[in-house]
mmCIF file of C-alpha atoms and ligand atoms in Angstrom:
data_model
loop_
_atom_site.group_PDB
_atom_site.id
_atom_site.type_symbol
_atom_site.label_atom_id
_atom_site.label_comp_id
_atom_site.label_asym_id
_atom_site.label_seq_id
_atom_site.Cartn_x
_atom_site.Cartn_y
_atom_site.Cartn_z
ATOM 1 C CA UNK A 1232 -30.250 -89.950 -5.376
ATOM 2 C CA UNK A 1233 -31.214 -86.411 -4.598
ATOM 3 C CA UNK A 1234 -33.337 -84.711 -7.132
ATOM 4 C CA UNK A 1235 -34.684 -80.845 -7.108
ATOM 5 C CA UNK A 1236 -37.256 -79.755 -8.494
ATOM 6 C CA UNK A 1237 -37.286 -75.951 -8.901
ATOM 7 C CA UNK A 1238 -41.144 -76.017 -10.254
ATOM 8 C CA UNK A 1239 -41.603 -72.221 -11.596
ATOM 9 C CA UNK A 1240 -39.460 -70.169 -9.711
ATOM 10 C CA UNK A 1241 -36.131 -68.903 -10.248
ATOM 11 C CA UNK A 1242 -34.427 -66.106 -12.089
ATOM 12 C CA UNK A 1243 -30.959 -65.487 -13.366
ATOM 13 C CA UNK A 1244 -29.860 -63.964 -10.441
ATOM 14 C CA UNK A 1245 -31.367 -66.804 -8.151
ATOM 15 C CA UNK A 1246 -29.916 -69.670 -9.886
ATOM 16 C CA UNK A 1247 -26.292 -67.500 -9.662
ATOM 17 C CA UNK A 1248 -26.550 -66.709 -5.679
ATOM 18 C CA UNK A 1249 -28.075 -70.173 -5.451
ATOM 19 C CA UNK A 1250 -24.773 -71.981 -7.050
ATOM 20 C CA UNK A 1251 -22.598 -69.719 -4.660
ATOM 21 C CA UNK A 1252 -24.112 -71.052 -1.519
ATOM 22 C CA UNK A 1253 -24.607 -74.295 -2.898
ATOM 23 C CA UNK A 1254 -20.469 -74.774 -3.679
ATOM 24 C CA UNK A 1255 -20.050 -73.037 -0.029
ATOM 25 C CA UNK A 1256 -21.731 -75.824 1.659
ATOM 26 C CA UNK A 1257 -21.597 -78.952 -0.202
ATOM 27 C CA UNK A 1258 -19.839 -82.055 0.335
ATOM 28 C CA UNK A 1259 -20.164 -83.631 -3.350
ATOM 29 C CA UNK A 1260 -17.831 -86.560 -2.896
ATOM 30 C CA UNK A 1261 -19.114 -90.033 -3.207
ATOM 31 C CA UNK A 1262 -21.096 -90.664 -6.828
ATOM 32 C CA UNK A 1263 -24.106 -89.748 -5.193
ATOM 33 C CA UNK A 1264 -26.872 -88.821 -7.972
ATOM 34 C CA UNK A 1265 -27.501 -85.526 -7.487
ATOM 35 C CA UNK A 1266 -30.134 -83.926 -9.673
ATOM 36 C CA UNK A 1267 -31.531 -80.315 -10.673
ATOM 37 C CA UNK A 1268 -34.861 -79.782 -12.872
ATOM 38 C CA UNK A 1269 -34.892 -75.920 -13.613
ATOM 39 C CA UNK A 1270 -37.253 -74.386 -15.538
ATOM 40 C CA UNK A 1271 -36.563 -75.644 -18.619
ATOM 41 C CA UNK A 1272 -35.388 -72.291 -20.322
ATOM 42 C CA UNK A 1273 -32.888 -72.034 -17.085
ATOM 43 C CA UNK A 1274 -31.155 -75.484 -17.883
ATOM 44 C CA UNK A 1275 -28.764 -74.275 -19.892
ATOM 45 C CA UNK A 1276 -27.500 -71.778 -17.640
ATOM 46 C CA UNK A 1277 -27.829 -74.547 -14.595
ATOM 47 C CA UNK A 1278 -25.666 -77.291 -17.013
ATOM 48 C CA UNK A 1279 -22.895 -74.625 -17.810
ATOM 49 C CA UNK A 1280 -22.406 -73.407 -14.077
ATOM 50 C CA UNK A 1281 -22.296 -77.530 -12.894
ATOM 51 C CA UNK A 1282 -20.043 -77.662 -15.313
ATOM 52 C CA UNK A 1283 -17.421 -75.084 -15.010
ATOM 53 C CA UNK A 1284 -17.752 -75.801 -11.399
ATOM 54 C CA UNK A 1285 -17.136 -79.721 -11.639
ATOM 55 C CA UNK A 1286 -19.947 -80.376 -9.703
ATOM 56 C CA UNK A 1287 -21.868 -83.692 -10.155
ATOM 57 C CA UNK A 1288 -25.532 -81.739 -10.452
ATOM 58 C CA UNK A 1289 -27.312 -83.743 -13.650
ATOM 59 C CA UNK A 1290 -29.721 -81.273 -15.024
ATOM 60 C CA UNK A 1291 -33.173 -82.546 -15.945
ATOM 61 C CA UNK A 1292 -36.771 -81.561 -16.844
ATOM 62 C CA UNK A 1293 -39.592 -81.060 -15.236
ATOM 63 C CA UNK A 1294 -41.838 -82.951 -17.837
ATOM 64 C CA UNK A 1295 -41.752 -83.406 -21.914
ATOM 65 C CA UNK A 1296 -44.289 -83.855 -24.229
ATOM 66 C CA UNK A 1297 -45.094 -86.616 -26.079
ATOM 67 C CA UNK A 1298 -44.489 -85.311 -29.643
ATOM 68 C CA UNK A 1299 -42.542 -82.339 -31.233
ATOM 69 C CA UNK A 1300 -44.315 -80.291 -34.357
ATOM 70 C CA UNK A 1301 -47.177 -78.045 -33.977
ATOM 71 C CA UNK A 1302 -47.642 -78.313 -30.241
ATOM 72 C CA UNK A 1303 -47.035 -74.259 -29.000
ATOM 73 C CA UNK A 1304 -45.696 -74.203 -25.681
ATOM 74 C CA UNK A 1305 -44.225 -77.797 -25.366
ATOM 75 C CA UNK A 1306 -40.868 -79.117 -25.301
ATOM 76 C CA UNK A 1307 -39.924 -82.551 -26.694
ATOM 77 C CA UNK A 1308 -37.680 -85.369 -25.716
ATOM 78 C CA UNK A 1309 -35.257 -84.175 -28.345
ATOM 79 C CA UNK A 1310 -35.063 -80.832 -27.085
ATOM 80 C CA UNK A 1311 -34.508 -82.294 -24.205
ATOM 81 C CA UNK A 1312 -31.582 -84.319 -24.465
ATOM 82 C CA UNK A 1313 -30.355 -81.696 -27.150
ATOM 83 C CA UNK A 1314 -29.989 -79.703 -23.441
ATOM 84 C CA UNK A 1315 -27.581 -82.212 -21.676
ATOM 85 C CA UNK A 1316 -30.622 -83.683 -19.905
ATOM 86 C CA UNK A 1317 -30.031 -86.573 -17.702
ATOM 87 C CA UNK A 1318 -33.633 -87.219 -16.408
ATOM 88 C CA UNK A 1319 -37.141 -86.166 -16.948
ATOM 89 C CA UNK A 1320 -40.026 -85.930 -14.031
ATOM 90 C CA UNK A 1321 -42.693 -87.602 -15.754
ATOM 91 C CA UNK A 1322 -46.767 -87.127 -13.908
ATOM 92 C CA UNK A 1323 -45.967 -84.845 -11.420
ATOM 93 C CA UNK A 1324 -49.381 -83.869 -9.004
ATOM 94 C CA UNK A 1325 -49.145 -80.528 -10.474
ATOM 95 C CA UNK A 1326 -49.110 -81.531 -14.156
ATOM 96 C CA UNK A 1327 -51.981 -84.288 -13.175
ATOM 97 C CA UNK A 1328 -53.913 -81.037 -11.162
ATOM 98 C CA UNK A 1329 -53.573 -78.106 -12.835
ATOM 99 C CA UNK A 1330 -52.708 -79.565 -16.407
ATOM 100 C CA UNK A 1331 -55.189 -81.986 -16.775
ATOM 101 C CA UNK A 1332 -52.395 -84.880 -17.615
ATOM 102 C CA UNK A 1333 -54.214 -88.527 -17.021
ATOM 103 C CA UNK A 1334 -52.453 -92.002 -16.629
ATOM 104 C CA UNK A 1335 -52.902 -92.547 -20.397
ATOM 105 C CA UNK A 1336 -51.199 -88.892 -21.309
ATOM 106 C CA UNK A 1337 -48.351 -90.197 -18.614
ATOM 107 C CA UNK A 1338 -47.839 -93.512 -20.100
ATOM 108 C CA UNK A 1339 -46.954 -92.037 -23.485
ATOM 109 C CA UNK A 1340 -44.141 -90.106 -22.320
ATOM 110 C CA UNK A 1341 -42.894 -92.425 -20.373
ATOM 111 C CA UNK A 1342 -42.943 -95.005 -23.687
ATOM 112 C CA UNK A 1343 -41.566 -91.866 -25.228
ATOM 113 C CA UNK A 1344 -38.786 -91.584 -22.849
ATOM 114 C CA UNK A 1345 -38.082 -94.574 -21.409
ATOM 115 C CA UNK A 1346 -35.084 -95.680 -23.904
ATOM 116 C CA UNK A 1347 -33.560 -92.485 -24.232
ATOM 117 C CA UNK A 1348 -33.677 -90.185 -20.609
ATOM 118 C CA UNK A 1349 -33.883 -91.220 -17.215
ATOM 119 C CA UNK A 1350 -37.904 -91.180 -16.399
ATOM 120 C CA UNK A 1351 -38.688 -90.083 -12.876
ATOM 121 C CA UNK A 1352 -42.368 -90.986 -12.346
ATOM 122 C CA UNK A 1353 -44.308 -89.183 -9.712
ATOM 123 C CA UNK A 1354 -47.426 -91.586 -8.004
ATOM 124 C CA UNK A 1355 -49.228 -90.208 -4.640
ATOM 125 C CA UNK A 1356 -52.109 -90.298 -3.131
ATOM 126 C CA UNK A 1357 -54.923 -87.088 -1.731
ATOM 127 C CA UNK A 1358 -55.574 -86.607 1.857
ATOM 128 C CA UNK A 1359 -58.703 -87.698 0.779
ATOM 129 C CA UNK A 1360 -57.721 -91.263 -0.413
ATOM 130 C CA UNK A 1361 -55.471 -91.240 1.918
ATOM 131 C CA UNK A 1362 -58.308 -91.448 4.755
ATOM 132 C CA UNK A 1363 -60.404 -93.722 3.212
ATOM 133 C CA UNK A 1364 -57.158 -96.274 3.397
ATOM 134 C CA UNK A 1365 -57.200 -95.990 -0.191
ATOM 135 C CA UNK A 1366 -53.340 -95.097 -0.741
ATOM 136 C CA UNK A 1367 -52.103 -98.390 -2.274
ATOM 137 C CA UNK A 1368 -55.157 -98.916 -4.135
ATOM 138 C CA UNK A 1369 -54.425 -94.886 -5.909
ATOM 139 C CA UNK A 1370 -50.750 -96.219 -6.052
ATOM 140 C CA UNK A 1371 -51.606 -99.210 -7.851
ATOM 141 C CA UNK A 1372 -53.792 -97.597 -10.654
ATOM 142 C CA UNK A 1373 -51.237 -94.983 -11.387
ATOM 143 C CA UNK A 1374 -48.171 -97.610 -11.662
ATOM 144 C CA UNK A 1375 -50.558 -98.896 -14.167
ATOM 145 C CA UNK A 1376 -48.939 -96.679 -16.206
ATOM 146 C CA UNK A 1377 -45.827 -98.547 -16.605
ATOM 147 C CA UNK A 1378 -47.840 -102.001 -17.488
ATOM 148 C CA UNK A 1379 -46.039 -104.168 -19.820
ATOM 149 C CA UNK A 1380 -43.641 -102.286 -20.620
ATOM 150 C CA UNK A 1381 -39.417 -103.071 -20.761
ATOM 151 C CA UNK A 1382 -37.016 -101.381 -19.069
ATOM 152 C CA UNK A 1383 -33.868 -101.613 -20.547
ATOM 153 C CA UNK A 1384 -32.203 -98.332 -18.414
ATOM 154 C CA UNK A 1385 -33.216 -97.041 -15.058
ATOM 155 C CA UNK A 1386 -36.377 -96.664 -13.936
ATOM 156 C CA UNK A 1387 -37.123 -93.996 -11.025
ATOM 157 C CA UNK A 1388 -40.544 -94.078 -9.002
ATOM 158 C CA UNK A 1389 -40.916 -90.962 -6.747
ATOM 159 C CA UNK A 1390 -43.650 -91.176 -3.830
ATOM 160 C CA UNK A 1391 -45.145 -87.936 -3.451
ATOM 161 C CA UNK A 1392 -48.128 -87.963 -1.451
ATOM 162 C CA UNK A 1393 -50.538 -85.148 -2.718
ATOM 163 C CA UNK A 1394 -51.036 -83.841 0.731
ATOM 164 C CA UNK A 1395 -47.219 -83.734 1.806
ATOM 165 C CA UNK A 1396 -46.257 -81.589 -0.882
ATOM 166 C CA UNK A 1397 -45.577 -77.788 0.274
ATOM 167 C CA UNK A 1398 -47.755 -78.066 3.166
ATOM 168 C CA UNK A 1399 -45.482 -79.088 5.692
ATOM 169 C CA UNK A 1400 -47.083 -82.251 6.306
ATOM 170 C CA UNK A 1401 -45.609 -85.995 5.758
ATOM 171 C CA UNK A 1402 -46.103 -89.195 6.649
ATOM 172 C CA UNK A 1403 -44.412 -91.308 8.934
ATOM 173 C CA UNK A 1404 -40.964 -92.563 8.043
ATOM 174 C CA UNK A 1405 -42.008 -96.127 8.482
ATOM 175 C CA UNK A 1406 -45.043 -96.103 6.392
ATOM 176 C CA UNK A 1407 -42.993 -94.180 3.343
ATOM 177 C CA UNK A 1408 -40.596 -97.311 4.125
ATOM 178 C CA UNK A 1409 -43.680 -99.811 3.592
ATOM 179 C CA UNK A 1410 -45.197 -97.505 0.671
ATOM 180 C CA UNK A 1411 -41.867 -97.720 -0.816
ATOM 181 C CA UNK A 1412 -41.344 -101.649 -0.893
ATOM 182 C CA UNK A 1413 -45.341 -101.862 -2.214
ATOM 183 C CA UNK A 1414 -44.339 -99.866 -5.392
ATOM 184 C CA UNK A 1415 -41.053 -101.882 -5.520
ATOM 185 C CA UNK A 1416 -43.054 -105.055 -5.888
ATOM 186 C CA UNK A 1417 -45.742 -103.777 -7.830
ATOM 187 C CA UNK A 1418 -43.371 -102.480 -10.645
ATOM 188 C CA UNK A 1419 -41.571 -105.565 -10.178
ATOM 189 C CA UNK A 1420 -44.635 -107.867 -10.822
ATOM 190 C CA UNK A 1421 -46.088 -105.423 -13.914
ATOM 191 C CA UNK A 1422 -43.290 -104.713 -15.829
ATOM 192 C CA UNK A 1423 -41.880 -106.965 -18.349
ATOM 193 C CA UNK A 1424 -38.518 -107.591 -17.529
ATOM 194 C CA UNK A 1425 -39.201 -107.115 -13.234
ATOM 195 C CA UNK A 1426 -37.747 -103.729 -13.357
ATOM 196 C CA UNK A 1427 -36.279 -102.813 -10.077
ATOM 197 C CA UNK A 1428 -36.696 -98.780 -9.521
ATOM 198 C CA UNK A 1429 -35.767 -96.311 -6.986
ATOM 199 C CA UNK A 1430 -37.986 -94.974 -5.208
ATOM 200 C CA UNK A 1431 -37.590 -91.231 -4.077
ATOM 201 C CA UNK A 1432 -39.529 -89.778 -1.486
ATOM 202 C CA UNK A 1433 -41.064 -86.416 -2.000
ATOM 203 C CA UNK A 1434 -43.386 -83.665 -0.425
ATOM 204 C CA UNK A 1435 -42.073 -80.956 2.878
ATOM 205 C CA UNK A 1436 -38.825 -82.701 3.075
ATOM 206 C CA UNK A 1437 -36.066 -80.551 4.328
ATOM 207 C CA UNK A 1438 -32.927 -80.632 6.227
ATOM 208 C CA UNK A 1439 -34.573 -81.024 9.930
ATOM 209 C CA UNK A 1440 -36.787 -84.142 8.898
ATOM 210 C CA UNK A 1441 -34.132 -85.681 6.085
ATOM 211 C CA UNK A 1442 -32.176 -88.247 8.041
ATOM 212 C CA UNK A 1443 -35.634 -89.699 9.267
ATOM 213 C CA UNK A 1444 -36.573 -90.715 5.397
ATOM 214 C CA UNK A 1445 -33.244 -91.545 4.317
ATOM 215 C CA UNK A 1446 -32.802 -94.089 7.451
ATOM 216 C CA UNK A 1447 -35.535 -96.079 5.889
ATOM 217 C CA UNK A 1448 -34.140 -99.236 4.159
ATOM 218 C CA UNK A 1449 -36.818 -98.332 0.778
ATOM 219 C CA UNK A 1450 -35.821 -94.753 0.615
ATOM 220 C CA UNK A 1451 -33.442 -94.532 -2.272
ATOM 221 C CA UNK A 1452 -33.344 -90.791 -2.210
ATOM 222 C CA UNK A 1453 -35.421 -87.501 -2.018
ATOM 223 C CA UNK A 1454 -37.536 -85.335 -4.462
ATOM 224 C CA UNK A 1455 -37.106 -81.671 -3.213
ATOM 225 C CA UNK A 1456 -39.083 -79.076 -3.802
ATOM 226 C CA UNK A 1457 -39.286 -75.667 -1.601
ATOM 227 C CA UNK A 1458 -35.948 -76.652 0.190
ATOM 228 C CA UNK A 1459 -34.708 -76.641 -3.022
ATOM 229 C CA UNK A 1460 -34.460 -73.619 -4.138
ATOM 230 C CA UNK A 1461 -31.980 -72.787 -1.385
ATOM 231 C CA UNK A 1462 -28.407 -73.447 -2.420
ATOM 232 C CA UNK A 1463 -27.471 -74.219 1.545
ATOM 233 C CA UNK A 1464 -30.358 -76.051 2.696
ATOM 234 C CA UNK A 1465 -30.450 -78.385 -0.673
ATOM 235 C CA UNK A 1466 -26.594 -78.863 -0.185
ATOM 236 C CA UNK A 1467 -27.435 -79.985 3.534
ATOM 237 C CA UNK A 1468 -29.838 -82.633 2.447
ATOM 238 C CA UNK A 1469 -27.596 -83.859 -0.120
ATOM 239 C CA UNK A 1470 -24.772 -84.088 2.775
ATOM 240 C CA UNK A 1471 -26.917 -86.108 4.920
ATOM 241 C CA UNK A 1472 -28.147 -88.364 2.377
ATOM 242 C CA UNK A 1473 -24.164 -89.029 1.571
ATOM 243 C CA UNK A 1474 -23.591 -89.906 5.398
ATOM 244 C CA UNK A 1475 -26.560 -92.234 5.316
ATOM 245 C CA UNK A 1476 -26.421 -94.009 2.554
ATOM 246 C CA UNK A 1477 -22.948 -93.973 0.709
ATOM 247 C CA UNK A 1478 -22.567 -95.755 -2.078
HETATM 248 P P1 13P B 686 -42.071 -79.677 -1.551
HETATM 249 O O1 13P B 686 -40.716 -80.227 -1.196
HETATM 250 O O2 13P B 686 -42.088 -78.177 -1.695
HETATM 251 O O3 13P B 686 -43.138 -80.206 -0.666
HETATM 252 O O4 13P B 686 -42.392 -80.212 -3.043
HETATM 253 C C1 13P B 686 -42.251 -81.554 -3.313
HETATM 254 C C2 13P B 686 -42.418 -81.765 -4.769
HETATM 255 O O5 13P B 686 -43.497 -81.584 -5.317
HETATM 256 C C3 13P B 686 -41.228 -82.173 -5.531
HETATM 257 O O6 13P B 686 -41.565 -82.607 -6.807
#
């Protein structure tokens, strides 16, 4: 599973020059999830082009709120699926950071969400936490989120350490591996009916460090965010993804 998220960039004309490189250089074949979360007044546009194309991109969002009515600014799930939405990033850092969006705020949407989209949940860790050893503990509080609760579809879990994202930086391939299977078994042992999730990997990965994440046994796929927004280089990563791990 190979999921971009565009964050807040993007334009008409980017999202048209990004489609022709995209269909230049892609190997779509093999059932492969392949995800896009535009900006959510682009994913029209993004659904229609997929889709006169007959490419396999799902189109997603990059949150949703946990009610519709008098809320200015928000978008709700049943805008969302209203939009031929297949999945929605749920707690993303930079909703957490710059939105002020806590664990309780997160678990709403995903009890929101949970029955009717795909919920990608995003759990990392600072650089701060992360030197103190404190990673799994951070991990653990935020999966918190999820307590209880029944999973009757998919569930997605994407790592995204806070320091990896857009900085270049990122872990070791065999301690994402070991990250990975501690959220496997922590959403296994919390959630009522053992849920099994993917986990995605996310923060500086591109095509040059790709195969190294996606040769971990854990790794179920990437969250992309700066490579992204590059028609070639997204449609590389998805290519070596669907030489790694074909389904
Ligand atoms: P970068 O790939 O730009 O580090 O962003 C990762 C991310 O935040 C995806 O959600």
């Amino acid at each position: 599973m190979i999921v971009a998220n565009w964050k807040c960039n993007g334009s008409k004309a980017m999202i048209d020059a990004w489609f022709n490189t995209y269909i230049k250089d892609s190997e779509e074949s093999n059932g492969v999830f392949i995800g896009i979360a535009p900006p959510t007044i682009y994913i029209e546009r993004v659904a229609n082009i997929a889709k006169k194309n007959s490419l396999q991109i799902k189109t997603g969002s990059q949150d949703v709120d946990i009610s519709s009515g008098a809320r200015t600014g928000a978008i709700s799930i049943e805008m969302i699926l209203d939009n031929n939405c297949y999945f929605s990033i749920i707690g993303h850092s930079e909703r957490r950071e710059l939105f002020n969006e806590n664990n309780n705020d997160i678990r709403q949407k995903i009890i929101k969400t949970m029955d009717k989209t795909l919920p990608i949940l995003c759990v990392g860790e600072t650089l701060a936490d992360n030197k103190k050893n404190l990673t799994k503990d951070i991990l653990r509080e935020q999966l918190e989120v999820i307590d209880n609760l029944e999973f009757k579809n998919e569930l997605v879990i994407a790592y995204e350490p806070v320091w990896a994202i857009g900085s270049g930086l990122t872990p070791d391939p065999k301690d994402i591996n070991e990250i990975h299977k501690f959220i496997k078994d922590v959403v296994q042992s919390i959630t009522n009916n053992s849920a099994n999730p993917s986990v995605l990997y996310g923060g500086s990965v591109n095509s040059a460090n790709a195969t190294s994440f996606f040769s971990e046994e854990y790794v179920d796929g990437a969250l992309v965010g700066g490579a992204a927004l590059d028609g070639s280089s997204f449609a590389e990563i998805v290519n070596l993804y669907n030489g790694i791990k074909q389904q």
